[in-house]
Coordinates of C-alpha atoms in Angstrom, one line a residue:
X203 CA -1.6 2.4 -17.3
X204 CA 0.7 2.3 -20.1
X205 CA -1.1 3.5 -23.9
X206 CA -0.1 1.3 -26.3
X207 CA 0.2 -1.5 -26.6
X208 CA -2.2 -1.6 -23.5
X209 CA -3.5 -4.8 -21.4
X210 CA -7.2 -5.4 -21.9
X211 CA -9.7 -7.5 -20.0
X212 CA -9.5 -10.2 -23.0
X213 CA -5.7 -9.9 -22.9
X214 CA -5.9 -10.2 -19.4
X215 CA -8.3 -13.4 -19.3
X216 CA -6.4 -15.2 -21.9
X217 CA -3.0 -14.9 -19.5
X218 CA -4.6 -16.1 -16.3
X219 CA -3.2 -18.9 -16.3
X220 CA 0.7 -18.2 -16.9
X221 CA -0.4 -14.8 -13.9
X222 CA -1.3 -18.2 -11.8
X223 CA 2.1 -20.0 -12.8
X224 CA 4.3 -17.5 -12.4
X225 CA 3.3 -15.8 -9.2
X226 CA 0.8 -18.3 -7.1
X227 CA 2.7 -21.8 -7.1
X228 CA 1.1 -22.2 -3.7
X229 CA -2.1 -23.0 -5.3
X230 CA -3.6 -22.9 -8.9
X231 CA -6.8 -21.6 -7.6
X232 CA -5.4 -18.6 -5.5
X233 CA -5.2 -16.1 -8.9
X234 CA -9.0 -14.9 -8.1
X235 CA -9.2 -15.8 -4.5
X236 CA -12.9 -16.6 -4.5
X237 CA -13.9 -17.2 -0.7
X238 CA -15.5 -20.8 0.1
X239 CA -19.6 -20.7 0.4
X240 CA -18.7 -21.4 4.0
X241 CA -16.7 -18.1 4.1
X242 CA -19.4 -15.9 2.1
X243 CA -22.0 -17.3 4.6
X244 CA -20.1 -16.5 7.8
X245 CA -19.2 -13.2 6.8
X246 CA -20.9 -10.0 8.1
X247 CA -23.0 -8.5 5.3
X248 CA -22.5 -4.8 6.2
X249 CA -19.1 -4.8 7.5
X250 CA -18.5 -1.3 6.6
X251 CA -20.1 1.3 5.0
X252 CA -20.6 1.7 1.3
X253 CA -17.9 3.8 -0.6
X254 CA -18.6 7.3 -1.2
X255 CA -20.8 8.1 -4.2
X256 CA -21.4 11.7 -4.6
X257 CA -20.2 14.7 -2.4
X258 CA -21.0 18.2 -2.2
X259 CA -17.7 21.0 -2.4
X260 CA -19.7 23.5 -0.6
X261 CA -17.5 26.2 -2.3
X262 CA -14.5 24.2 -1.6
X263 CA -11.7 24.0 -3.8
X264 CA -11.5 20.4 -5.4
X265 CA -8.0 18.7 -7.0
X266 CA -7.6 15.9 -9.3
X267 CA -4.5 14.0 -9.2
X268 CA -4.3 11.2 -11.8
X269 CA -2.3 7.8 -11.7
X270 CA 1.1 7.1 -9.4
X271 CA 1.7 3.8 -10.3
X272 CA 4.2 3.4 -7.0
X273 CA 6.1 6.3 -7.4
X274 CA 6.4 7.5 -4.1
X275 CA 8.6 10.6 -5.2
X276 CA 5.6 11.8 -8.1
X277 CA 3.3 11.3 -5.4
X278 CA 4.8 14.1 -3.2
X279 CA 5.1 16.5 -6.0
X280 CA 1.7 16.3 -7.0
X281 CA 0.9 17.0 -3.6
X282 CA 3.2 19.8 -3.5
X283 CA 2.1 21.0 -6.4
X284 CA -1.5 21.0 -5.7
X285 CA -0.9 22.8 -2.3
X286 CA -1.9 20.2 0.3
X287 CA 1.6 18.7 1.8
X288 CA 3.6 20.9 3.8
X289 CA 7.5 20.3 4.2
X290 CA 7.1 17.9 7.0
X291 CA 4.6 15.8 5.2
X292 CA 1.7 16.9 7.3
X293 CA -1.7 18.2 5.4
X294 CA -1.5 22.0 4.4
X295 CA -4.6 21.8 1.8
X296 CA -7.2 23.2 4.4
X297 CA -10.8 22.3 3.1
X298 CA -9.3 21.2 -0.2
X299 CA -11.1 18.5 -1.8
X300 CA -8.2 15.7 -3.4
X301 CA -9.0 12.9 -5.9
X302 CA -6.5 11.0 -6.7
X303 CA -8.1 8.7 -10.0
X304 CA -6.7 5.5 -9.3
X305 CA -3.9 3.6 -10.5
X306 CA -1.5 3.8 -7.3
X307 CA -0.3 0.4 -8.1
X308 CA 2.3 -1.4 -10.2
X309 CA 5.2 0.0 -12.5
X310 CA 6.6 1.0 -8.7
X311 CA 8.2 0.2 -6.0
X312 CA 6.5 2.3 -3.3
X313 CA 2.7 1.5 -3.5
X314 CA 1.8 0.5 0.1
X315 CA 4.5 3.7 1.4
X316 CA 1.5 5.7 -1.1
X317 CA -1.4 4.0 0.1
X318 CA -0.4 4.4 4.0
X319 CA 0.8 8.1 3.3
X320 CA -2.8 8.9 1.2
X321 CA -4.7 7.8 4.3
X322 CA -3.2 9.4 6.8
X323 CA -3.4 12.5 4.7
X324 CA -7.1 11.7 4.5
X325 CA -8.0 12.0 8.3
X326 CA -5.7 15.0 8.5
X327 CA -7.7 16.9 5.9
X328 CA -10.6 15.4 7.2
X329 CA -9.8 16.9 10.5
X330 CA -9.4 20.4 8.7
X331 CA -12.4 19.8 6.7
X332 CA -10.9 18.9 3.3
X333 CA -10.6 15.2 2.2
X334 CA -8.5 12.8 0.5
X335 CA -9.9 10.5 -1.5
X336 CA -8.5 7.8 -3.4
X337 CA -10.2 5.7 -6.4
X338 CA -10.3 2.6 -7.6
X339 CA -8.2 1.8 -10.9
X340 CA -7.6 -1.2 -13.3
X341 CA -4.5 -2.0 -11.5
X342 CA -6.6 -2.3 -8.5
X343 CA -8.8 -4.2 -9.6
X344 CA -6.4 -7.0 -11.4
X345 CA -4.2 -6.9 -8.5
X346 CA -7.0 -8.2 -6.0
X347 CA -7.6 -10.6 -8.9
X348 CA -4.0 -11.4 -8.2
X349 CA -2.5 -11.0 -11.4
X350 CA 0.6 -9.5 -10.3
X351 CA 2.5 -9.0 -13.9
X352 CA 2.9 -5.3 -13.4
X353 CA 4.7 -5.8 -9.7
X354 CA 8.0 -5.1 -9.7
X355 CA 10.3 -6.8 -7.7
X356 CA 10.9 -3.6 -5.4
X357 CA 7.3 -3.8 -4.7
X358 CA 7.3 -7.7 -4.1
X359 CA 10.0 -6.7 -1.6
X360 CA 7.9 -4.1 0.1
X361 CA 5.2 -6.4 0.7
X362 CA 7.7 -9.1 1.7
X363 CA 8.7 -5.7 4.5
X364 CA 5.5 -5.2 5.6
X365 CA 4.0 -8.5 6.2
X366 CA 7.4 -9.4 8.2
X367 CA 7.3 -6.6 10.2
X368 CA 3.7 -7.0 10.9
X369 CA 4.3 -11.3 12.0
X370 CA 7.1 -9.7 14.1
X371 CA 4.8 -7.3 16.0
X372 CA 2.5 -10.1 16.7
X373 CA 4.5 -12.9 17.6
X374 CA 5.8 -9.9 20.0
X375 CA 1.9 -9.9 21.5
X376 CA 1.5 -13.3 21.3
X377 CA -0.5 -13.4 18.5
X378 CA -0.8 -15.5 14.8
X379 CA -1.5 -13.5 11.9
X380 CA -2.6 -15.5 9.1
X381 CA -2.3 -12.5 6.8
X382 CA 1.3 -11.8 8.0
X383 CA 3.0 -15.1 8.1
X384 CA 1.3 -16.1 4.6
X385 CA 3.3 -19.4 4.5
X386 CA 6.7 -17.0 4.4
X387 CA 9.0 -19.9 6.3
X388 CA 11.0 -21.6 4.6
X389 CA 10.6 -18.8 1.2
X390 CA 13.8 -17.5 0.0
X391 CA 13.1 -13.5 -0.4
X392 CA 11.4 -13.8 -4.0
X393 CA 8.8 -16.2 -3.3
X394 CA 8.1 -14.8 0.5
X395 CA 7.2 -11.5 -1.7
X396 CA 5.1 -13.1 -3.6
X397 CA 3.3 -15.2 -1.2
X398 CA 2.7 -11.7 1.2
X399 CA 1.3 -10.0 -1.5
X400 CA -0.9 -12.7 -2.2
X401 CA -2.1 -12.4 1.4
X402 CA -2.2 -8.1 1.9
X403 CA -4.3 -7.8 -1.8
X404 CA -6.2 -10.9 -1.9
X405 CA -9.8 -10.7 -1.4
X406 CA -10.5 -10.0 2.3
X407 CA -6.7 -9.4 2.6
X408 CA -5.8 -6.4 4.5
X409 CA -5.4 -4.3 1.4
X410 CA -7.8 -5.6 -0.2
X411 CA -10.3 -4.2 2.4
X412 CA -8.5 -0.6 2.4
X413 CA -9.2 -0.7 -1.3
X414 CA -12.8 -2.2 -0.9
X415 CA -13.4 1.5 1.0
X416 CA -12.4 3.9 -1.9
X417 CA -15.3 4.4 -5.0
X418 CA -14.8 3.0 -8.4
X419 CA -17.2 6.1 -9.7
X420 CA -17.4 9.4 -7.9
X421 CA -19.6 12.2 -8.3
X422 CA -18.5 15.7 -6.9
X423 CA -20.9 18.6 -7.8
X424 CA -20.8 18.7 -11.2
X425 CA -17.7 16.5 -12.1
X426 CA -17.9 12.5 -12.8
X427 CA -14.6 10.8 -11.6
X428 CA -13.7 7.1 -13.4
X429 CA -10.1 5.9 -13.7
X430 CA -11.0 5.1 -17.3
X431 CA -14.6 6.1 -17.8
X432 CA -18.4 6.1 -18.0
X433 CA -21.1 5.6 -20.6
X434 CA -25.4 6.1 -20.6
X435 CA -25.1 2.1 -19.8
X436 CA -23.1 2.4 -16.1
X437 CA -25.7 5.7 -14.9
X438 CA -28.5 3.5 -15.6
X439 CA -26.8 0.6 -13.7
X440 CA -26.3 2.8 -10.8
X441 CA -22.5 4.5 -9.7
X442 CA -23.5 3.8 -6.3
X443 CA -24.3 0.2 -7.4
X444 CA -21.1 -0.3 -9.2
X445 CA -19.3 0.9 -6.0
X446 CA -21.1 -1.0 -3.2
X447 CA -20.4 -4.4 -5.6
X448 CA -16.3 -3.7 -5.9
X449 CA -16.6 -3.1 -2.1
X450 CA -17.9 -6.4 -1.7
X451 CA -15.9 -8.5 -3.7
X452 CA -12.6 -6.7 -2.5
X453 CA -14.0 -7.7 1.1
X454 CA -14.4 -11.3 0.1
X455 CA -17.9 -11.6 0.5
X456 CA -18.5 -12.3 -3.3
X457 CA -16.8 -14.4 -5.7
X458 CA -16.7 -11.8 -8.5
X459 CA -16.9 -7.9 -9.2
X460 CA -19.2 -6.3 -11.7
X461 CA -18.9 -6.8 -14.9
X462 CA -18.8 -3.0 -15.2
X463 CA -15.2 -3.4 -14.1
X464 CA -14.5 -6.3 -15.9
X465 CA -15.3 -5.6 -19.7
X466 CA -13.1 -3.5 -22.1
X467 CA -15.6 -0.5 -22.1
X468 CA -15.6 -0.4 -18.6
X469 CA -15.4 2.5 -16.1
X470 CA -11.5 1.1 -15.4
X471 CA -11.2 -0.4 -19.0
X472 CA -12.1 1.7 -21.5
X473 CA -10.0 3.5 -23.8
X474 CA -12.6 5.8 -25.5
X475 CA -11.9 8.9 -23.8
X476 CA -7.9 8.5 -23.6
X477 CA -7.3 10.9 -26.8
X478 CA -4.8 10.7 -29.7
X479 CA -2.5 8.9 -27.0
X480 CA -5.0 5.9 -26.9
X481 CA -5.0 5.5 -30.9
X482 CA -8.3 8.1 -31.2
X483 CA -7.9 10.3 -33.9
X484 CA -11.5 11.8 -33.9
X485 CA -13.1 12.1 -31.1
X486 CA -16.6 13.2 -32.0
X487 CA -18.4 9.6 -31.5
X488 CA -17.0 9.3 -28.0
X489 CA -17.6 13.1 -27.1
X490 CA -21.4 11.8 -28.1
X491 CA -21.1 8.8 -26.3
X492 CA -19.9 11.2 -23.1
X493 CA -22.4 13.7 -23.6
X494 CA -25.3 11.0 -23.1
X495 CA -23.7 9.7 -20.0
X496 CA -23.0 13.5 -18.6
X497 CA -27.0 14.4 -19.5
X498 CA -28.0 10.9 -18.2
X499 CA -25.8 12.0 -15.2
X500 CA -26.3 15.7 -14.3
X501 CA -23.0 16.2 -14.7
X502 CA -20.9 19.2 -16.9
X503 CA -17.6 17.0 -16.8
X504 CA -15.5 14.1 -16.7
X505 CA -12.5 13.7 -15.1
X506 CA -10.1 10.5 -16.1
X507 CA -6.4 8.9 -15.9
X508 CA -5.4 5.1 -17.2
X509 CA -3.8 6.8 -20.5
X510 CA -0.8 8.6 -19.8
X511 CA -1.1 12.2 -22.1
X512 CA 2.2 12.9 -23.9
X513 CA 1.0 16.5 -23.4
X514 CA 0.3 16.7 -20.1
X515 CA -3.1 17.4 -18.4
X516 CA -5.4 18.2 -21.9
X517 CA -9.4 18.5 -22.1
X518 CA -11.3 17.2 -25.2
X519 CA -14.9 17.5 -25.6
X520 CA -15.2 21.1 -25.6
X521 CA -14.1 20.6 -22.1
X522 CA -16.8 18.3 -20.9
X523 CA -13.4 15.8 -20.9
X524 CA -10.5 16.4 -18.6
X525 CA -7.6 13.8 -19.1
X526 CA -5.1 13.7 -15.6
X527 CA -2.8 10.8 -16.6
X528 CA 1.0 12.6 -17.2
X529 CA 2.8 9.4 -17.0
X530 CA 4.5 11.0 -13.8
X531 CA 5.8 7.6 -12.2
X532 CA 8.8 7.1 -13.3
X533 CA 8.0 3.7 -13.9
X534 CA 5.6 5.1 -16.9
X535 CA 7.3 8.3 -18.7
X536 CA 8.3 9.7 -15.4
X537 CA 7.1 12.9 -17.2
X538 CA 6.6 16.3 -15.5
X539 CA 3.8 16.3 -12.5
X540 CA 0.7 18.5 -13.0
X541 CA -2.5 18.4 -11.6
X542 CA -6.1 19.9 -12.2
X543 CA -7.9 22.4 -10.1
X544 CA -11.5 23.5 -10.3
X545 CA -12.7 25.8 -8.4
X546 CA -16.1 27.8 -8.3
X547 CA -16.7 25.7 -11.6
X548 CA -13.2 27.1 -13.0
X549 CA -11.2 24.4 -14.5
X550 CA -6.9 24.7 -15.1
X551 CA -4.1 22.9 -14.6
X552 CA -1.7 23.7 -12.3
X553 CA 1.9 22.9 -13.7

């Protein structure tokens, strides 16, 4: 997420409608993709299960890898850098413990080529008892809500890839995919983009769902993850609530997400804990507002992206705030790539 100026949930309401004009002339009611009653009704109610909440390191090292934004390239140095991606591409990390804190799409070409890779590293490390997990971010969120403004046309044309590839393997079986042919015929290249994407990050849409698996809030040990964010009000709400109700929309099986998502203080929204690079100039009221959520929490620290630090990877709040954001996409500053490493409670930034 760019600093400043930076979109807002107001902003963002206000320019619905030209989001539906510009990119969903198939239908002025596709921009939120609500499923029909019919839909919600036939739907399973525990499809999959919940997104993880809280996990336990068990002395394992843990990594925190902050926003992509579609940069495929950015996305291999971090993972270089933090030790988990060998030369052919395969996992390396061992029982390391990745987080990457949302914000893989937008401003790049290469988000579904970052998505795929991020979960096949997942059940490698898995396999070797580390993980990969990756969180939800505001990007996510608005792009399920199909406001595409942030798409660029490489990544329209990626979609527009994907979904013809995948019509082409099932026409090959025999088979109609709804998702994949998304009304493409007759599209020039443009509009065909726009249409897939519609269909791969709509509610229910095969994205969509990936999404709906990865937590909004995550708790490991003693460190809070939020792409943007927590407060006092979103523990007492419940992370695990806040989770299992993004999963759900994304799935299509409610009309809307949280408001916890939605509002400008928001775990995805807010711009309290983004530093001097969000506009803060002192600090202390939102280091008070964090230390109420961390007590209210258990937790000693948060860990956050969505404003990309001028500085590089910086703590605030007498290091009960750790801010991941660099700007590496090139499609934000396409600054430097550094991560964060804790390990045994020991916090630095690898560089």
């Amino acid at each position: 997420t760019m600093s400043l100026p930076a979109l807002t949930p107001p902003a963002f309401t206000r320019r619905i409608a030209f989001a539906a004009t510009a990119f969903t002339a198939a239908s002025s009611t596709a921009l939120l993709h609500a499923p029909s009653a019919r839909a919600r009704a036939a739907a399973p109610l525990a499809a999959q299960a919940p997104p993880l909440t809280r996990l336990a390191l068990n002395g394992r090292r843990l990594v925190a890898i902050g926003d992509l934004h579609g940069d495929f390239l950015a996305t291999v140095k971090a993972l270089e850098l933090a030790g988990v991606l060998a030369s052919d591409g395969s996992w390396c990390g061992g029982s390391t413990v990745v987080v990457q804190v949302g914000d893989v799409l937008d401003r790049g070409d290469s988000e579904l080529a970052i998505m795929r890779k991020l979960r096949q590293l997942s059940k490698q490390a898995k396999a070797a008892g580390g993980d990969v997990i990756v969180m939800n971010g505001n990007h996510e969120i608005m792009n399920v809500m199909g406001d595409f403004r942030y798409a660029t046309p490489g990544a329209f044309e990626e979609c527009r890839r994907y979904a013809e590839k995948k019509r082409a393997k099932a026409q090959a079986k025999g088979e109609v995919s709804s998702e994949s042919d998304a009304g493409m015929d007759g599209d020039d290249e443009g509009m065909a983009g726009v249409r897939a994407r519609q269909a791969l990050f709509k509610p229910g849409g095969e994205f969509a769902r990936w999404m709906a698996k990865n937590p909004t809030v995550l708790v490991v040990d003693g460190t809070v993850f939020a792409h943007a964010g927590v407060d006092a009000s979103h523990v007492e709400y419940g992370f695990e609530r806040i989770n299992r109700e993004v999963m759900l929309w994304m799935e299509g099986k409610t009309k809307m997400p949280p408001k916890q998502v939605l509002e400008s203080d928001g775990v995805v929204w807010t711009r309290d804990y983004g530093g001097k690079d969000a506009g803060n100039q002192y600090e202390a009221k939102f280091c008070r507002r964090l230390d109420a959520a961390l007590d209210a929490a258990d937790a000693k620290r948060l860990v956050v992206g969505h404003t990309p630090q001028t500085t590089g990877v910086n703590s605030g709040c007498k290091g009960s705030l750790w801010r991941v954001d660099v700007g590496a996409s090139r499609g934000i500053y396409g600054g430097a790539v550094q991560v964060l490493e804790i390990v045994n409670g020991r916090v630095r930034v690898l560089a």
